[in-house]
Amino acid sequence: MSNTIEELEKQFQEKIDNEIKIEPKDWMPDDYRKNLIRQMSQHAHSEVIGMQPEGNWITRAPSLRAKKILLAKIQDEAGHGLYLYSAAETLGVSRDQFIQWLHEGKAKYSSIFNYPTLNWADMGAIGWLVDGAAIVNQVSLQKTSYGPYARAMVRICKEESFHQRQGFEIMAKMMAGTKEQQQMAQDALNRFWWPSLMMFGPHDSDSSRSSLALKWKIKRETNDTLRKRFIDKTIPQAEFIGLKVPDPDAVLQPDGSYKTGPIDWDEFWNVVKGNGPCNKQRLDHHKRAHDNGKWVREACIAFSEKQDKRKVIAN
Ligand code: 3HC
């Protein structure tokens, strides 16, 4: 006799509670599947859209070494997007569907990528802050309950530390440079600090997804816990090279953590809702690139179908 829904849900939660990974073929609550489809595909979109602000500076890198590092990083981000789309597809949704939801505005990507990159210091700020924030979030996600997602995170995290270090190196070099370079680096920090804190999502009390995500161990720690971990490790890094975070309320506490000022959640939701400086540009670029790449996808499919036919004939 087949299990009732209640028994299945009970067995599912016991696996979660006992740290047994949920695999694609396992029974799972519809809402667990839906939450993961949403989060994982949006994570993948973020990796791919995130290539645009940095790609903007490949032709203008200040040296061959800087150009090679930036190219390697952007190539990594493309790979992260592909891992995550592949992991998300195990939940029963096609990549084409993910891309369609993105183009229709039904899927999100991280708000941070809707800000412009105005000069080379922004490459440093993005690597140091954005990848630094992503590392804090993704190290925690290595323990997420869905097997394919957890394994993708382990692989991605190995590359993220290079991303964060090369960004910090750019900022350190500029702070050791001319007055103008120091002002550029400080200006980049001023523009990217708050949007980087927003990457961790709304405050726990305003996070619509967190309670179930924590019960099902999709999330292992709350938005605010991760944001605080990022703040506490990043402010000393800024001060070490002579930068100052643009938060007059940032104060070091006796326990070594920082008390910080309020985040502008109106700005956050305004950007999330599509009214950021670059939302339209990012999506238009993605649509154009997707359309321009149609022939490549068709050629790959035609080739693989031909190969399959050959195999059938050969057998
Ligand atoms: N940008 C856009 N939307 C955001 C957001 C942000 N920074 N933070 C939260 N949101 C959205 C959520 O998607 C959710 O909307 P939805 O229900 O329509 O999807 C809503 O705001 C409420 O937020 P919640 O905190 O309740 O939602 P989540 O539980 O999904 O938590 C999250 C948000 C912490 C971003 C979580 O989704 C997560 O950990 N995602 C995986 C990590 C990720 O996507 N990182 C993006 C950056 S990737 C990156 O930087 C790569 C690096 O290599 C450059």
Short mmCIF file of C-alpha atoms and ligand atoms in Angstrom, two decimals:
data_model
loop_
_atom_site.label_atom_id
_atom_site.label_comp_id
_atom_site.label_asym_id
_atom_site.label_seq_id
_atom_site.Cartn_x
_atom_site.Cartn_y
_atom_site.Cartn_z
CA MET A 1 0.00 0.00 0.00
CA SER A 2 1.50 3.39 -1.03
CA ASN A 3 2.39 5.94 1.66
CA THR A 4 0.03 8.81 2.42
CA ILE A 5 1.24 12.36 1.78
CA GLU A 6 1.63 12.83 5.53
CA GLU A 7 3.87 9.75 5.79
CA LEU A 8 5.92 10.90 2.79
CA GLU A 9 6.33 14.38 4.28
CA LYS A 10 7.34 12.85 7.61
CA GLN A 11 9.96 10.61 5.96
CA PHE A 12 11.20 13.58 3.92
CA GLN A 13 11.65 15.79 6.99
CA GLU A 14 13.43 12.94 8.83
CA LYS A 15 15.96 12.75 5.97
CA ILE A 16 16.43 16.53 6.15
CA ASP A 17 16.84 16.43 9.94
CA ASN A 18 19.35 13.57 9.62
CA GLU A 19 21.43 15.46 7.04
CA ILE A 20 20.61 12.95 4.29
CA LYS A 21 20.87 14.72 0.94
CA ILE A 22 17.74 14.85 -1.20
CA GLU A 23 18.49 13.56 -4.69
CA PRO A 24 16.60 14.21 -7.97
CA LYS A 25 14.74 10.90 -7.96
CA ASP A 26 13.67 11.18 -4.28
CA TRP A 27 10.14 12.14 -3.29
CA MET A 28 9.98 15.79 -2.25
CA PRO A 29 7.18 18.25 -1.36
CA ASP A 30 6.08 20.35 -4.37
CA ASP A 31 6.98 23.53 -2.50
CA TYR A 32 10.49 22.23 -1.79
CA ARG A 33 10.94 21.57 -5.49
CA LYS A 34 9.45 24.96 -6.44
CA ASN A 35 11.63 26.86 -3.96
CA LEU A 36 14.76 25.18 -5.32
CA ILE A 37 13.75 25.70 -8.97
CA ARG A 38 13.33 29.39 -8.19
CA GLN A 39 16.48 29.87 -6.11
CA MET A 40 18.84 27.73 -8.21
CA SER A 41 17.74 29.17 -11.56
CA GLN A 42 17.97 32.71 -10.18
CA HIS A 43 21.41 31.88 -8.85
CA ALA A 44 22.40 30.68 -12.34
CA HIS A 45 20.93 33.82 -13.96
CA SER A 46 22.98 35.92 -11.53
CA GLU A 47 26.21 34.19 -12.53
CA VAL A 48 25.54 34.75 -16.24
CA ILE A 49 24.16 38.31 -16.04
CA GLY A 50 27.03 39.11 -13.66
CA MET A 51 29.42 38.60 -16.60
CA GLN A 52 28.14 41.80 -18.24
CA PRO A 53 29.40 44.50 -15.84
CA GLU A 54 32.85 42.90 -15.81
CA GLY A 55 32.88 42.05 -19.53
CA ASN A 56 32.50 45.77 -20.08
CA TRP A 57 36.14 46.23 -18.97
CA ILE A 58 37.98 43.40 -20.77
CA THR A 59 39.08 45.65 -23.65
CA ARG A 60 40.06 48.40 -21.22
CA ALA A 61 42.07 46.43 -18.65
CA PRO A 62 45.20 48.40 -17.64
CA SER A 63 47.64 45.58 -18.44
CA LEU A 64 47.86 42.22 -20.19
CA ARG A 65 48.08 40.54 -16.77
CA ALA A 66 44.93 42.35 -15.59
CA LYS A 67 43.13 41.42 -18.83
CA LYS A 68 44.06 37.74 -18.47
CA ILE A 69 42.87 37.64 -14.84
CA LEU A 70 39.57 39.32 -15.72
CA LEU A 71 39.03 36.99 -18.67
CA ALA A 72 39.67 33.95 -16.45
CA LYS A 73 37.23 35.22 -13.84
CA ILE A 74 34.46 35.94 -16.32
CA GLN A 75 34.97 32.51 -17.89
CA ASP A 76 34.60 30.98 -14.42
CA GLU A 77 31.29 32.81 -13.93
CA ALA A 78 29.96 31.36 -17.19
CA GLY A 79 30.90 27.91 -15.92
CA HIS A 80 29.19 28.57 -12.59
CA GLY A 81 26.03 29.49 -14.48
CA LEU A 82 26.18 26.25 -16.49
CA TYR A 83 26.75 24.07 -13.38
CA LEU A 84 23.77 25.73 -11.72
CA TYR A 85 21.46 25.45 -14.74
CA SER A 86 22.40 21.75 -15.00
CA ALA A 87 21.75 21.24 -11.28
CA ALA A 88 18.44 23.11 -11.53
CA GLU A 89 17.36 21.03 -14.55
CA THR A 90 17.45 17.90 -12.33
CA LEU A 91 14.27 19.31 -10.74
CA GLY A 92 12.38 18.79 -13.99
CA VAL A 93 12.52 22.19 -15.69
CA SER A 94 14.40 22.83 -18.94
CA ARG A 95 17.07 25.47 -19.40
CA ASP A 96 14.98 26.99 -22.18
CA GLN A 97 12.17 27.44 -19.67
CA PHE A 98 14.50 29.12 -17.18
CA ILE A 99 15.71 31.53 -19.86
CA GLN A 100 12.14 32.24 -20.98
CA TRP A 101 11.09 33.10 -17.39
CA LEU A 102 14.10 35.41 -17.14
CA HIS A 103 13.26 37.16 -20.42
CA GLU A 104 9.60 37.49 -19.40
CA GLY A 105 10.62 39.13 -16.12
CA LYS A 106 9.21 36.20 -14.14
CA ALA A 107 12.63 35.25 -12.74
CA LYS A 108 15.11 37.43 -10.87
CA TYR A 109 18.85 37.75 -10.73
CA SER A 110 20.94 39.44 -8.07
CA SER A 111 20.22 43.17 -7.84
CA ILE A 112 23.93 43.96 -7.55
CA PHE A 113 24.38 43.45 -11.27
CA ASN A 114 22.01 46.28 -12.09
CA TYR A 115 24.61 48.87 -11.15
CA PRO A 116 27.03 50.31 -13.75
CA THR A 117 30.79 49.75 -13.75
CA LEU A 118 32.29 53.21 -14.33
CA ASN A 119 36.03 52.56 -14.10
CA TRP A 120 38.70 49.95 -13.35
CA ALA A 121 38.33 50.35 -9.59
CA ASP A 122 34.83 48.88 -10.02
CA MET A 123 36.45 45.64 -11.18
CA GLY A 124 38.27 45.57 -7.87
CA ALA A 125 35.14 46.41 -5.88
CA ILE A 126 33.11 43.72 -7.66
CA GLY A 127 35.72 40.99 -7.17
CA TRP A 128 36.43 41.96 -3.55
CA LEU A 129 32.87 42.77 -2.39
CA VAL A 130 30.46 40.94 -4.71
CA ASP A 131 32.46 37.74 -4.92
CA GLY A 132 33.35 38.17 -1.25
CA ALA A 133 29.63 38.27 -0.40
CA ALA A 134 28.95 35.38 -2.76
CA ILE A 135 31.61 33.30 -0.98
CA VAL A 136 29.97 33.85 2.41
CA ASN A 137 26.60 32.84 0.96
CA GLN A 138 27.88 29.94 -1.13
CA VAL A 139 30.10 28.37 1.55
CA SER A 140 26.94 28.11 3.64
CA LEU A 141 25.04 26.68 0.65
CA GLN A 142 27.59 23.85 0.34
CA LYS A 143 25.54 22.24 3.14
CA THR A 144 22.16 22.78 1.43
CA SER A 145 19.87 19.74 1.56
CA TYR A 146 19.50 19.27 -2.21
CA GLY A 147 22.39 17.08 -3.41
CA PRO A 148 23.04 18.53 -6.88
CA TYR A 149 22.99 22.11 -5.51
CA ALA A 150 25.34 21.29 -2.62
CA ARG A 151 27.81 19.59 -4.96
CA ALA A 152 27.69 22.49 -7.44
CA MET A 153 28.48 24.86 -4.56
CA VAL A 154 31.54 22.85 -3.50
CA ARG A 155 32.94 23.15 -7.01
CA ILE A 156 32.02 26.85 -7.39
CA CYS A 157 33.48 27.87 -4.03
CA LYS A 158 36.89 26.57 -5.07
CA GLU A 159 37.01 29.25 -7.78
CA GLU A 160 35.36 32.10 -5.85
CA SER A 161 38.34 32.69 -3.54
CA PHE A 162 40.50 33.53 -6.59
CA HIS A 163 37.78 35.99 -7.67
CA GLN A 164 37.70 37.73 -4.31
CA ARG A 165 41.52 37.88 -4.00
CA GLN A 166 42.09 39.36 -7.45
CA GLY A 167 39.51 42.06 -6.67
CA PHE A 168 41.15 42.92 -3.38
CA GLU A 169 44.55 43.04 -5.14
CA ILE A 170 43.18 45.65 -7.59
CA MET A 171 41.90 47.77 -4.69
CA ALA A 172 45.16 47.39 -2.72
CA LYS A 173 47.23 48.40 -5.76
CA MET A 174 45.09 51.49 -6.35
CA MET A 175 45.29 52.49 -2.70
CA ALA A 176 49.08 52.28 -3.01
CA GLY A 177 48.90 54.44 -6.13
CA THR A 178 48.28 58.09 -6.95
CA LYS A 179 45.76 60.30 -5.18
CA GLU A 180 43.43 59.94 -8.16
CA GLN A 181 43.66 56.15 -7.97
CA GLN A 182 42.93 56.22 -4.25
CA GLN A 183 39.88 58.42 -4.88
CA MET A 184 38.68 56.02 -7.60
CA ALA A 185 38.99 53.05 -5.22
CA GLN A 186 37.16 54.88 -2.42
CA ASP A 187 34.45 55.99 -4.86
CA ALA A 188 34.00 52.38 -6.05
CA LEU A 189 33.64 51.21 -2.44
CA ASN A 190 31.13 54.00 -1.80
CA ARG A 191 29.00 52.87 -4.75
CA PHE A 192 29.21 49.09 -4.21
CA TRP A 193 29.17 48.73 -0.41
CA TRP A 194 25.44 48.97 0.25
CA PRO A 195 24.33 47.03 -2.88
CA SER A 196 26.74 44.26 -1.78
CA LEU A 197 25.00 44.05 1.61
CA MET A 198 21.67 43.80 -0.22
CA MET A 199 22.91 40.63 -1.97
CA PHE A 200 22.06 38.70 1.21
CA GLY A 201 18.38 39.51 0.81
CA PRO A 202 15.89 41.30 3.06
CA HIS A 203 16.17 41.28 6.85
CA ASP A 204 15.15 37.93 8.32
CA SER A 205 11.90 39.47 9.57
CA ASP A 206 11.03 40.51 5.99
CA SER A 207 12.25 37.38 4.23
CA SER A 208 9.19 35.64 2.77
CA ARG A 209 11.13 32.49 1.89
CA SER A 210 13.40 31.94 4.85
CA SER A 211 11.23 30.06 7.35
CA LEU A 212 10.47 27.12 5.03
CA ALA A 213 13.93 27.35 3.45
CA LEU A 214 15.51 26.94 6.90
CA LYS A 215 13.11 24.11 7.91
CA TRP A 216 14.04 22.22 4.77
CA LYS A 217 17.73 23.23 5.08
CA ILE A 218 17.72 24.82 1.62
CA LYS A 219 19.21 27.71 3.58
CA ARG A 220 21.51 26.75 6.43
CA GLU A 221 21.81 30.24 7.90
CA THR A 222 19.66 33.36 7.79
CA ASN A 223 20.18 36.37 5.52
CA ASP A 224 21.19 38.59 8.45
CA THR A 225 23.63 36.02 9.89
CA LEU A 226 25.44 35.78 6.56
CA ARG A 227 25.35 39.54 5.99
CA LYS A 228 26.89 40.15 9.41
CA ARG A 229 29.63 37.59 8.73
CA PHE A 230 30.47 39.44 5.51
CA ILE A 231 30.49 42.86 7.20
CA ASP A 232 32.67 41.71 10.10
CA LYS A 233 35.35 40.30 7.80
CA THR A 234 35.23 43.02 5.13
CA ILE A 235 35.47 46.23 7.15
CA PRO A 236 38.91 45.26 8.58
CA GLN A 237 40.06 44.42 5.01
CA ALA A 238 38.99 47.90 3.87
CA GLU A 239 40.79 49.58 6.75
CA PHE A 240 43.92 47.49 6.13
CA ILE A 241 44.45 49.21 2.76
CA GLY A 242 43.25 52.64 3.87
CA LEU A 243 39.66 52.51 2.60
CA LYS A 244 36.65 53.58 4.66
CA VAL A 245 33.23 51.93 4.27
CA PRO A 246 30.56 54.58 3.51
CA ASP A 247 28.66 53.98 6.77
CA PRO A 248 29.07 56.67 9.46
CA ASP A 249 27.32 54.31 11.91
CA ALA A 250 29.85 51.49 11.43
CA VAL A 251 31.38 50.96 14.87
CA LEU A 252 33.65 48.19 16.10
CA GLN A 253 32.10 46.42 19.11
CA PRO A 254 34.13 44.98 22.01
CA ASP A 255 33.46 41.44 20.69
CA GLY A 256 35.16 42.31 17.38
CA SER A 257 31.94 42.56 15.37
CA TYR A 258 30.56 45.75 13.82
CA LYS A 259 27.36 47.64 14.51
CA THR A 260 26.32 49.20 11.19
CA GLY A 261 23.78 51.67 9.87
CA PRO A 262 20.42 50.99 8.20
CA ILE A 263 20.21 49.58 4.64
CA ASP A 264 18.03 51.55 2.19
CA TRP A 265 15.39 48.88 1.50
CA ASP A 266 13.46 51.25 -0.76
CA GLU A 267 16.49 51.27 -3.06
CA PHE A 268 16.73 47.48 -2.80
CA TRP A 269 13.11 46.80 -3.77
CA ASN A 270 13.20 49.52 -6.41
CA VAL A 271 16.15 47.77 -8.11
CA VAL A 272 14.65 44.29 -7.58
CA LYS A 273 11.42 45.51 -9.19
CA GLY A 274 13.32 46.53 -12.32
CA ASN A 275 14.05 50.22 -11.75
CA GLY A 276 17.79 50.01 -11.16
CA PRO A 277 20.33 51.94 -13.29
CA CYS A 278 21.04 48.98 -15.61
CA ASN A 279 18.10 46.54 -15.36
CA LYS A 280 16.85 47.16 -18.92
CA GLN A 281 20.39 47.19 -20.39
CA ARG A 282 21.28 43.86 -18.73
CA LEU A 283 18.15 42.08 -19.88
CA ASP A 284 18.26 43.54 -23.42
CA HIS A 285 21.89 42.42 -23.73
CA HIS A 286 21.01 38.93 -22.50
CA LYS A 287 18.12 38.66 -24.97
CA ARG A 288 20.31 39.88 -27.85
CA ALA A 289 23.09 37.41 -26.99
CA HIS A 290 20.54 34.61 -26.66
CA ASP A 291 19.03 35.39 -30.06
CA ASN A 292 22.47 35.72 -31.69
CA GLY A 293 23.43 32.33 -30.27
CA LYS A 294 20.33 30.57 -31.62
CA TRP A 295 22.20 29.14 -34.62
CA VAL A 296 24.89 27.66 -32.35
CA ARG A 297 22.29 25.87 -30.22
CA GLU A 298 20.52 24.59 -33.35
CA ALA A 299 23.79 23.36 -34.84
CA CYS A 300 24.71 21.53 -31.62
CA ILE A 301 21.29 19.88 -31.44
CA ALA A 302 21.42 18.88 -35.13
CA PHE A 303 24.88 17.40 -34.63
CA SER A 304 23.89 15.44 -31.53
CA GLU A 305 20.75 14.11 -33.26
CA LYS A 306 22.90 12.98 -36.21
CA GLN A 307 25.28 11.27 -33.81
CA ASP A 308 22.35 9.53 -32.11
CA LYS A 309 21.06 8.31 -35.50
CA ARG A 310 24.53 6.96 -36.35
CA LYS A 311 24.58 5.05 -33.03
CA VAL A 312 21.14 3.55 -33.73
CA ILE A 313 22.23 2.44 -37.24
CA ALA A 314 25.54 1.07 -35.89
CA ASN A 315 23.77 -1.03 -33.26
N1 3HC B 1 18.55 40.54 -5.73
C1 3HC B 1 17.38 40.19 -6.31
N2 3HC B 1 16.37 39.56 -5.63
C2 3HC B 1 16.58 39.29 -4.33
C3 3HC B 1 17.78 39.61 -3.67
C4 3HC B 1 18.79 40.28 -4.43
N3 3HC B 1 19.94 40.64 -3.90
N4 3HC B 1 17.68 39.19 -2.38
C5 3HC B 1 16.46 38.63 -2.25
N5 3HC B 1 15.81 38.71 -3.42
C6 3HC B 1 14.44 38.28 -3.67
C7 3HC B 1 14.29 36.78 -3.52
O1 3HC B 1 14.60 36.12 -4.74
C8 3HC B 1 12.81 36.67 -3.16
O2 3HC B 1 12.05 36.88 -4.32
P1 3HC B 1 11.35 35.65 -5.08
O3 3HC B 1 10.53 34.93 -4.04
O4 3HC B 1 10.52 36.27 -6.17
O5 3HC B 1 12.46 34.81 -5.62
C9 3HC B 1 12.57 37.92 -2.31
O6 3HC B 1 13.61 38.84 -2.65
C10 3HC B 1 12.54 37.63 -0.83
O7 3HC B 1 13.85 37.30 -0.41
P2 3HC B 1 14.08 36.03 0.52
O8 3HC B 1 15.29 36.29 1.34
O9 3HC B 1 12.83 35.65 1.22
O10 3HC B 1 14.38 34.94 -0.61
P3 3HC B 1 15.44 33.77 -0.56
O11 3HC B 1 15.14 32.83 0.53
O12 3HC B 1 15.51 33.24 -1.92
O13 3HC B 1 16.86 34.45 -0.16
C11 3HC B 1 18.93 34.81 -1.36
C12 3HC B 1 17.50 35.32 -1.10
C13 3HC B 1 19.72 34.95 -0.08
C14 3HC B 1 19.57 35.62 -2.48
C15 3HC B 1 18.83 33.32 -1.74
O14 3HC B 1 17.97 33.24 -2.85
C16 3HC B 1 20.15 32.70 -2.11
O15 3HC B 1 20.95 32.39 -1.24
N6 3HC B 1 20.38 32.49 -3.41
C17 3HC B 1 21.59 31.82 -3.86
C18 3HC B 1 22.76 32.78 -3.97
C19 3HC B 1 22.55 33.78 -5.09
O16 3HC B 1 21.63 33.71 -5.85
N7 3HC B 1 23.45 34.74 -5.15
C20 3HC B 1 23.32 35.78 -6.18
C21 3HC B 1 24.66 36.29 -6.52
S1 3HC B 1 25.59 35.10 -7.39
C22 3HC B 1 27.05 35.85 -7.52
O17 3HC B 1 27.27 36.90 -7.04
C23 3HC B 1 28.10 35.10 -8.25
C24 3HC B 1 29.46 35.66 -8.10
O18 3HC B 1 30.35 34.73 -8.67
C25 3HC B 1 29.63 36.97 -8.83
#
